[in-house]
Amino acid sequence: MPGIDIVWQTAMSGAPGKPLPPPPGGRAPPPPSSKPPPPSKPPPSKPPPPSAAPPPKPSAGPPAAAAPPPRGEDAEAGEGFRGPAKVSLNELLNKDAEDESLRKYKESLLGAAASGVVAADPNDKRRVIITELKIVFHDRPGGDVTYTLNTPEDLENLKKKPFIMKEKCLYKTQVSFRVQHDIVSGLKYVNKVYKSGIRVSKDEEMLGSYAPQAGSYTITFPRKEWEEAPSGWLARGNFTAESVFVDDDNVTHLAYKYGFELKSGWT
């Protein structure tokens, strides 16, 4: 009916917030729910595809070779070095004898030995004779400390009579020696210092090669600077040392021991 339709349409478009009248011949619609609708569940996410393993890092170089087994304390430095083949003094003098410039060069190197005059004691077969050890101090009140090394008794006295070294003092080492019979090649001085049985230092000094001569050679090292003694209560105490003179042929010409005490003063 037109009248009813108009009333229904008016009721359907009534003021907001007011319940609508039931339609003719039907049930009233259910009131709107005040509860918010349940949240919708997101669709299950697919697991991410397994990532590829990272590429291996480039190697920095070939693996380090294993260290060779130690062969003793005395084989620490210069172990793989081999000097030139040994040439005797006579072979050196007779080689290229017709070359005048080479002959003069040999004379400048060998001195009197170049003319065939070789200083030697026929009763002493040693090629190198270490005659003196001196500790040269910069400001020691009593001067330098000197030991003669001519006899076995001298070596025993060296071991029994330690000297006193003041902490932070400046010093050098000086050795005197003679060479006889033949040339000595690559003479080297090795000194090891121990405290309470533990090695605290090892020094090597290349002295050089020398021809026989009647007089002595004297070498002081360091050649330019001074060595400085350590300081502090941890450094003070009694020390023992072992010195060796050895050449390129691995011939030990002299080995001896000595001692010293590091103190805060000279006495």
Coordinates of C-alpha atoms in Angstrom, one line a residue:
M1 CA 0.0 0.0 0.0
P2 CA 1.3 3.4 -0.9
G3 CA 0.7 4.9 2.5
I4 CA 2.4 2.1 4.4
D5 CA 5.4 2.2 2.0
I6 CA 5.8 5.9 2.7
V7 CA 5.7 5.4 6.5
W8 CA 8.3 2.5 6.2
Q9 CA 10.6 4.5 4.1
T10 CA 10.2 7.4 6.5
A11 CA 10.9 5.2 9.5
M12 CA 13.9 3.6 7.7
S13 CA 15.4 7.1 7.2
G14 CA 14.6 8.2 10.8
A15 CA 17.0 10.0 13.1
P16 CA 20.2 8.2 13.8
G17 CA 20.6 6.6 17.2
K18 CA 16.9 5.6 17.5
P19 CA 15.8 2.0 17.0
L20 CA 13.9 1.4 13.9
P21 CA 10.2 0.3 14.2
P22 CA 9.6 -3.3 13.1
P23 CA 8.5 -3.7 9.6
P24 CA 4.9 -4.6 9.1
G25 CA 4.3 -8.3 9.4
G26 CA 7.9 -9.1 10.4
R27 CA 10.3 -9.4 13.3
A28 CA 12.4 -6.5 14.5
P29 CA 16.1 -6.7 13.4
P30 CA 18.5 -7.6 16.2
P31 CA 20.1 -4.6 17.9
P32 CA 23.6 -3.8 16.7
S33 CA 26.4 -5.5 18.8
S34 CA 28.6 -3.2 20.9
K35 CA 31.6 -5.7 20.8
P36 CA 34.2 -5.1 18.2
P37 CA 34.6 -7.8 15.6
P38 CA 37.3 -10.3 16.4
P39 CA 40.6 -9.5 14.6
S40 CA 41.1 -11.4 11.5
K41 CA 43.9 -13.9 11.5
P42 CA 46.6 -13.2 9.0
P43 CA 47.2 -16.0 6.6
P44 CA 50.0 -18.3 7.7
S45 CA 53.3 -16.9 6.4
K46 CA 55.4 -19.2 4.3
P47 CA 58.8 -20.1 5.8
P48 CA 61.5 -18.2 4.0
P49 CA 63.5 -20.2 1.6
P50 CA 66.8 -21.5 3.1
S51 CA 69.5 -19.0 2.5
A52 CA 72.5 -20.2 0.5
A53 CA 75.6 -20.8 2.6
P54 CA 78.0 -17.7 2.4
P55 CA 80.8 -18.2 0.0
P56 CA 84.1 -19.1 1.7
K57 CA 86.5 -16.3 2.4
P58 CA 89.5 -16.1 0.2
S59 CA 92.6 -17.5 1.8
A60 CA 95.2 -15.0 2.9
G61 CA 97.9 -17.2 1.7
P62 CA 99.3 -20.7 2.0
P63 CA 99.3 -22.2 5.4
A64 CA 102.3 -21.5 7.5
A65 CA 104.9 -24.3 7.5
A66 CA 105.5 -26.0 10.7
A67 CA 108.5 -24.7 12.6
P68 CA 111.5 -27.1 12.5
P69 CA 112.3 -28.7 15.8
P70 CA 114.9 -26.8 17.8
R71 CA 118.4 -28.2 17.7
G72 CA 119.9 -26.6 20.8
E73 CA 120.4 -23.2 22.2
D74 CA 123.7 -22.6 20.3
A75 CA 121.9 -23.1 16.9
E76 CA 119.5 -20.1 17.3
A77 CA 121.1 -17.5 15.1
G78 CA 122.5 -17.9 11.6
E79 CA 121.7 -21.5 11.5
G80 CA 121.2 -21.8 7.8
F81 CA 124.1 -19.6 6.8
R82 CA 127.1 -21.2 5.2
G83 CA 130.2 -19.1 4.6
P84 CA 132.4 -19.3 1.5
A85 CA 134.7 -22.2 1.1
K86 CA 137.8 -21.9 3.3
V87 CA 141.0 -20.8 1.4
S88 CA 144.4 -21.2 3.2
L89 CA 146.8 -18.3 3.4
N90 CA 149.2 -20.0 1.0
E91 CA 146.5 -20.6 -1.6
L92 CA 145.5 -17.0 -1.4
L93 CA 149.0 -15.7 -1.8
N94 CA 149.7 -18.0 -4.8
K95 CA 146.5 -17.2 -6.6
D96 CA 146.8 -14.8 -9.5
A97 CA 150.4 -14.1 -8.5
E98 CA 151.1 -12.5 -11.9
D99 CA 148.5 -9.8 -11.3
E100 CA 150.4 -6.8 -9.9
S101 CA 147.3 -4.8 -8.8
L102 CA 145.9 -7.9 -7.0
R103 CA 149.2 -8.5 -5.3
K104 CA 149.2 -4.9 -3.9
Y105 CA 145.6 -5.3 -2.8
K106 CA 146.5 -8.5 -0.9
E107 CA 149.4 -6.7 0.8
S108 CA 147.1 -4.0 2.0
L109 CA 144.8 -6.6 3.5
L110 CA 147.3 -9.1 4.8
G111 CA 150.1 -6.9 5.8
A112 CA 153.4 -8.8 6.5
A113 CA 151.6 -12.1 5.8
A114 CA 151.4 -11.1 2.1
S115 CA 155.2 -11.4 1.8
G116 CA 155.2 -14.8 3.4
V117 CA 156.2 -13.7 6.9
V118 CA 153.6 -15.4 9.1
A119 CA 153.9 -14.7 12.8
A120 CA 153.3 -18.0 14.7
D121 CA 154.5 -19.9 17.7
P122 CA 155.4 -23.3 16.5
N123 CA 154.5 -24.8 19.9
D124 CA 151.0 -23.2 19.9
K125 CA 148.6 -24.6 17.4
R126 CA 145.9 -22.1 18.1
R127 CA 144.9 -19.7 15.3
V128 CA 143.2 -17.1 17.5
I129 CA 144.6 -16.2 20.9
I130 CA 142.2 -14.1 23.0
T131 CA 144.5 -12.1 25.3
E132 CA 142.3 -9.6 27.1
L133 CA 138.7 -8.7 28.1
K134 CA 138.0 -5.1 29.2
I135 CA 134.7 -3.5 30.3
V136 CA 135.1 0.2 29.4
F137 CA 133.0 2.4 31.6
H138 CA 132.0 6.0 30.9
D139 CA 132.2 7.3 34.5
R140 CA 133.3 4.5 36.8
P141 CA 135.4 6.0 39.7
G142 CA 137.9 3.2 39.6
G143 CA 138.3 3.2 35.8
D144 CA 137.8 0.2 33.5
V145 CA 137.6 -3.5 34.5
T146 CA 140.3 -5.5 32.8
Y147 CA 140.9 -9.3 32.7
T148 CA 143.8 -11.1 31.1
L149 CA 142.9 -14.4 29.4
N150 CA 146.3 -15.8 28.6
T151 CA 146.3 -19.0 30.8
P152 CA 143.7 -21.4 32.2
E153 CA 144.4 -19.8 35.6
D154 CA 143.3 -16.4 34.2
L155 CA 140.0 -17.9 33.1
E156 CA 139.5 -19.4 36.6
N157 CA 140.1 -16.0 38.2
L158 CA 137.7 -14.4 35.8
K159 CA 135.0 -16.7 37.0
K160 CA 135.8 -16.2 40.7
K161 CA 136.1 -12.4 40.7
P162 CA 132.8 -10.7 39.7
F163 CA 132.8 -7.0 39.2
I164 CA 130.2 -4.4 40.2
M165 CA 128.2 -2.5 37.6
K166 CA 126.1 0.5 38.6
E167 CA 122.5 0.6 37.2
K168 CA 122.1 2.9 34.2
C169 CA 125.8 3.3 33.8
L170 CA 127.3 3.5 30.3
Y171 CA 129.8 0.9 29.1
K172 CA 131.4 -0.8 26.2
T173 CA 133.1 -4.2 25.7
Q174 CA 136.6 -4.5 24.4
V175 CA 138.5 -7.6 23.4
S176 CA 142.1 -8.0 22.3
F177 CA 143.4 -11.1 20.4
R178 CA 146.2 -12.3 18.1
V179 CA 145.9 -14.3 14.9
Q180 CA 148.6 -16.8 13.9
H181 CA 149.3 -19.6 11.4
D182 CA 146.4 -18.8 9.0
I183 CA 143.6 -16.4 8.2
V184 CA 140.5 -16.5 10.5
S185 CA 137.2 -15.9 8.7
G186 CA 134.1 -14.5 10.2
L187 CA 135.2 -14.3 13.8
K188 CA 132.2 -13.7 16.1
Y189 CA 131.7 -12.9 19.8
V190 CA 128.6 -14.4 21.5
N191 CA 127.7 -13.4 25.0
K192 CA 124.8 -14.9 27.1
V193 CA 123.8 -13.5 30.5
Y194 CA 121.9 -15.4 33.1
K195 CA 120.2 -14.5 36.4
S196 CA 119.1 -17.2 38.8
G197 CA 119.8 -19.7 36.1
I198 CA 117.5 -18.1 33.5
R199 CA 118.9 -16.5 30.4
V200 CA 118.0 -12.8 30.3
S201 CA 120.0 -11.7 27.2
K202 CA 122.0 -12.9 24.3
D203 CA 124.3 -10.7 22.2
E204 CA 126.3 -11.4 19.1
E205 CA 129.0 -9.2 17.6
M206 CA 130.6 -9.9 14.3
L207 CA 134.3 -9.1 14.7
G208 CA 135.4 -9.9 11.1
S209 CA 138.1 -11.7 9.3
Y210 CA 141.8 -11.3 10.1
A211 CA 145.2 -12.3 8.8
P212 CA 148.1 -13.5 11.0
Q213 CA 150.3 -10.8 12.4
A214 CA 152.7 -10.3 15.3
G215 CA 150.7 -7.6 17.1
S216 CA 147.2 -7.8 18.6
Y217 CA 143.9 -6.7 17.2
T218 CA 141.7 -4.7 19.5
I219 CA 137.9 -4.4 18.9
T220 CA 135.5 -2.3 20.9
F221 CA 131.8 -2.6 20.6
P222 CA 129.4 -1.0 20.3
R223 CA 131.7 0.9 17.9
K224 CA 129.8 4.3 18.2
E225 CA 127.2 4.3 20.9
W226 CA 127.3 3.2 24.5
E227 CA 125.4 0.3 26.1
E228 CA 123.3 1.3 29.2
A229 CA 122.9 -1.0 32.1
P230 CA 119.3 -1.8 33.2
S231 CA 117.8 -0.2 36.4
G232 CA 115.2 -0.9 39.1
W233 CA 114.9 -3.3 41.9
L234 CA 113.9 -6.1 39.6
A235 CA 117.0 -5.7 37.5
R236 CA 119.5 -5.6 40.4
G237 CA 121.2 -8.7 41.6
N238 CA 123.9 -11.2 40.7
F239 CA 124.5 -12.3 37.1
T240 CA 126.6 -14.9 35.4
A241 CA 127.7 -14.8 31.8
E242 CA 129.2 -17.1 29.2
S243 CA 131.3 -15.8 26.3
V244 CA 132.4 -17.7 23.2
F245 CA 134.6 -16.7 20.2
V246 CA 133.7 -18.8 17.2
D247 CA 134.4 -18.4 13.4
D248 CA 132.6 -19.3 10.1
D249 CA 134.1 -22.8 10.3
N250 CA 132.3 -23.4 13.6
V251 CA 135.7 -23.5 15.4
T252 CA 135.4 -22.3 19.0
H253 CA 138.6 -20.4 19.8
L254 CA 137.8 -19.5 23.4
A255 CA 135.0 -20.0 25.9
Y256 CA 134.9 -18.6 29.4
K257 CA 132.5 -17.6 32.2
Y258 CA 132.4 -14.5 34.3
G259 CA 130.1 -12.8 36.9
F260 CA 129.0 -9.3 37.9
E261 CA 126.6 -7.7 40.3
L262 CA 124.2 -4.9 39.3
K263 CA 123.7 -2.4 42.2
S264 CA 122.4 1.1 42.8
G265 CA 125.9 2.4 43.3
W266 CA 129.5 1.5 42.5
T267 CA 130.2 -0.1 45.9

